[in-house]
Amino acid sequence: MAILVDKSTFKKRFNICRKCDRLFKPTNTCKECGCFMQIKCRIDGVKCPLNKWGNPEDAEIRKD
């Protein structure tokens, strides 16, 4: 069973994705991993394939 992150973490993650050139904006799909980012950003324990964000316990969420 998947555990969801809090709203603040989701917003931080998705804001990073929205600024990324690898996001296919019409569907909010990542061109690297193929995931729907509005879903992936909500799931605890997953990471960006470009290491722009990850589990909050693993590292600080990058701002670039």
Coordinates of N, CA and C in Angstrom, one line a residue:
M1 N 0.8 -1.2 0.0 CA 0.0 0.0 0.0 C 0.9 1.2 0.0
A2 N 0.6 2.2 -0.9 CA 1.4 3.4 -1.0 C 1.0 4.4 0.1
I3 N 1.9 5.1 0.6 CA 1.7 6.2 1.6 C 1.9 7.5 0.9
L4 N 1.0 8.4 1.2 CA 1.1 9.7 0.5 C 1.8 10.7 1.3
V5 N 2.5 11.7 0.7 CA 3.2 12.8 1.3 C 2.2 13.8 1.7
D6 N 2.6 14.8 2.6 CA 1.7 15.9 3.0 C 1.6 16.8 1.8
K7 N 0.6 17.7 1.9 CA 0.3 18.7 0.9 C 1.5 19.6 0.5
S8 N 2.2 20.0 1.5 CA 3.4 20.9 1.3 C 4.4 20.2 0.5
T9 N 4.8 19.0 0.8 CA 5.8 18.2 0.0 C 5.3 18.0 -1.4
F10 N 4.0 17.7 -1.6 CA 3.5 17.5 -2.9 C 3.7 18.8 -3.7
K11 N 3.3 20.0 -3.1 CA 3.4 21.2 -3.8 C 4.8 21.6 -4.2
K12 N 5.8 21.3 -3.3 CA 7.2 21.6 -3.6 C 7.7 20.7 -4.7
R13 N 7.3 19.4 -4.7 CA 7.8 18.5 -5.8 C 7.2 18.9 -7.1
F14 N 5.8 19.2 -7.1 CA 5.2 19.5 -8.4 C 5.6 20.8 -8.9
N15 N 5.9 21.8 -8.1 CA 6.4 23.1 -8.6 C 7.8 22.9 -9.2
I16 N 8.6 22.0 -8.7 CA 9.9 21.7 -9.3 C 9.7 21.1 -10.7
C17 N 8.7 20.1 -10.8 CA 8.4 19.5 -12.1 C 7.9 20.5 -13.1
R18 N 7.0 21.4 -12.6 CA 6.4 22.3 -13.6 C 7.5 23.2 -14.2
K19 N 8.6 23.5 -13.6 CA 9.7 24.3 -14.1 C 10.7 23.5 -14.9
C20 N 10.6 22.2 -14.9 CA 11.5 21.3 -15.6 C 11.2 21.2 -17.1
D21 N 12.3 21.2 -17.9 CA 12.1 21.1 -19.3 C 11.7 19.7 -19.8
R22 N 11.8 18.7 -18.9 CA 11.5 17.3 -19.2 C 10.0 17.0 -18.9
L23 N 9.2 18.0 -18.5 CA 7.8 17.8 -18.2 C 7.0 18.0 -19.5
F24 N 6.2 17.1 -19.9 CA 5.3 17.3 -21.1 C 4.0 17.9 -20.5
K25 N 3.9 19.2 -20.6 CA 2.9 19.9 -20.0 C 1.5 19.6 -20.3
P26 N 1.1 19.2 -21.5 CA -0.3 18.9 -21.8 C -0.8 17.8 -21.0
T27 N 0.0 16.8 -20.6 CA -0.5 15.7 -19.8 C 0.2 15.6 -18.4
N28 N 1.1 16.6 -18.1 CA 1.9 16.6 -16.9 C 2.7 15.2 -16.7
T29 N 3.2 14.7 -17.8 CA 4.0 13.5 -17.9 C 5.5 13.8 -18.0
C30 N 6.3 13.1 -17.2 CA 7.7 13.2 -17.2 C 8.3 12.5 -18.5
K31 N 9.1 13.2 -19.2 CA 9.7 12.6 -20.4 C 10.8 11.6 -20.1
E32 N 11.3 11.6 -18.9 CA 12.4 10.7 -18.4 C 11.8 9.4 -18.0
C33 N 10.8 9.4 -17.1 CA 10.3 8.2 -16.5 C 8.9 7.8 -17.0
G34 N 8.2 8.7 -17.7 CA 6.9 8.4 -18.2 C 5.8 8.5 -17.2
C35 N 6.1 8.9 -16.0 CA 5.0 8.9 -15.0 C 4.2 10.2 -15.1
F36 N 2.9 10.1 -14.6 CA 2.0 11.2 -14.5 C 2.5 11.9 -13.2
M37 N 3.0 13.1 -13.3 CA 3.7 13.7 -12.1 C 2.7 14.2 -11.1
Q38 N 1.5 14.5 -11.4 CA 0.5 14.9 -10.4 C 0.2 13.7 -9.5
I39 N 0.5 12.5 -9.9 CA 0.3 11.3 -9.1 C 1.6 11.0 -8.4
K40 N 2.7 10.9 -9.2 CA 4.0 10.5 -8.6 C 4.4 11.4 -7.5
C41 N 4.2 12.7 -7.6 CA 4.6 13.7 -6.6 C 3.9 13.5 -5.3
R42 N 2.8 12.8 -5.3 CA 2.0 12.6 -4.0 C 2.5 11.3 -3.3
I43 N 3.3 10.5 -3.9 CA 3.7 9.2 -3.3 C 5.0 9.3 -2.5
D44 N 4.9 8.8 -1.3 CA 6.1 8.8 -0.5 C 7.1 7.7 -1.0
G45 N 8.4 7.9 -0.9 CA 9.3 6.9 -1.2 C 9.7 6.8 -2.7
V46 N 9.2 7.8 -3.5 CA 9.6 7.8 -4.9 C 10.5 9.0 -5.1
K47 N 11.3 8.9 -6.2 CA 12.2 10.0 -6.5 C 12.1 10.5 -7.9
C48 N 12.6 11.7 -8.2 CA 12.7 12.2 -9.5 C 13.8 11.5 -10.2
P49 N 13.6 11.1 -11.5 CA 14.7 10.4 -12.2 C 15.9 11.3 -12.4
L50 N 15.8 12.6 -12.3 CA 16.9 13.5 -12.5 C 17.4 14.0 -11.1
N51 N 16.9 13.4 -10.0 CA 17.4 13.7 -8.7 C 17.1 15.2 -8.3
K52 N 16.0 15.7 -8.8 CA 15.6 17.1 -8.4 C 14.8 17.1 -7.1
W53 N 14.2 16.0 -6.8 CA 13.5 15.9 -5.5 C 13.4 14.4 -5.2
G54 N 13.2 14.1 -3.9 CA 13.1 12.8 -3.5 C 12.3 12.7 -2.2
N55 N 12.6 11.7 -1.4 CA 11.9 11.5 -0.1 C 12.5 12.6 0.8
P56 N 11.6 13.4 1.5 CA 12.1 14.4 2.4 C 13.2 14.0 3.4
E57 N 13.1 12.7 3.8 CA 14.1 12.2 4.8 C 15.5 12.0 4.1
D58 N 15.5 11.8 2.8 CA 16.7 11.4 2.1 C 17.6 12.6 1.9
A59 N 17.0 13.7 1.4 CA 17.8 14.9 1.1 C 16.9 16.1 1.0
E60 N 17.5 17.3 1.1 CA 16.7 18.5 0.9 C 16.2 18.6 -0.5
I61 N 15.0 19.0 -0.7 CA 14.4 19.2 -2.0 C 15.2 20.3 -2.8
R62 N 15.7 20.0 -3.9 CA 16.5 21.0 -4.7 C 15.6 22.1 -5.3
K63 N 16.1 23.3 -5.4 CA 15.3 24.4 -5.9 C 15.5 24.7 -7.3
D64 N 16.5 24.0 -8.0 CA 16.7 24.3 -9.4 C 16.0 23.4 -10.3

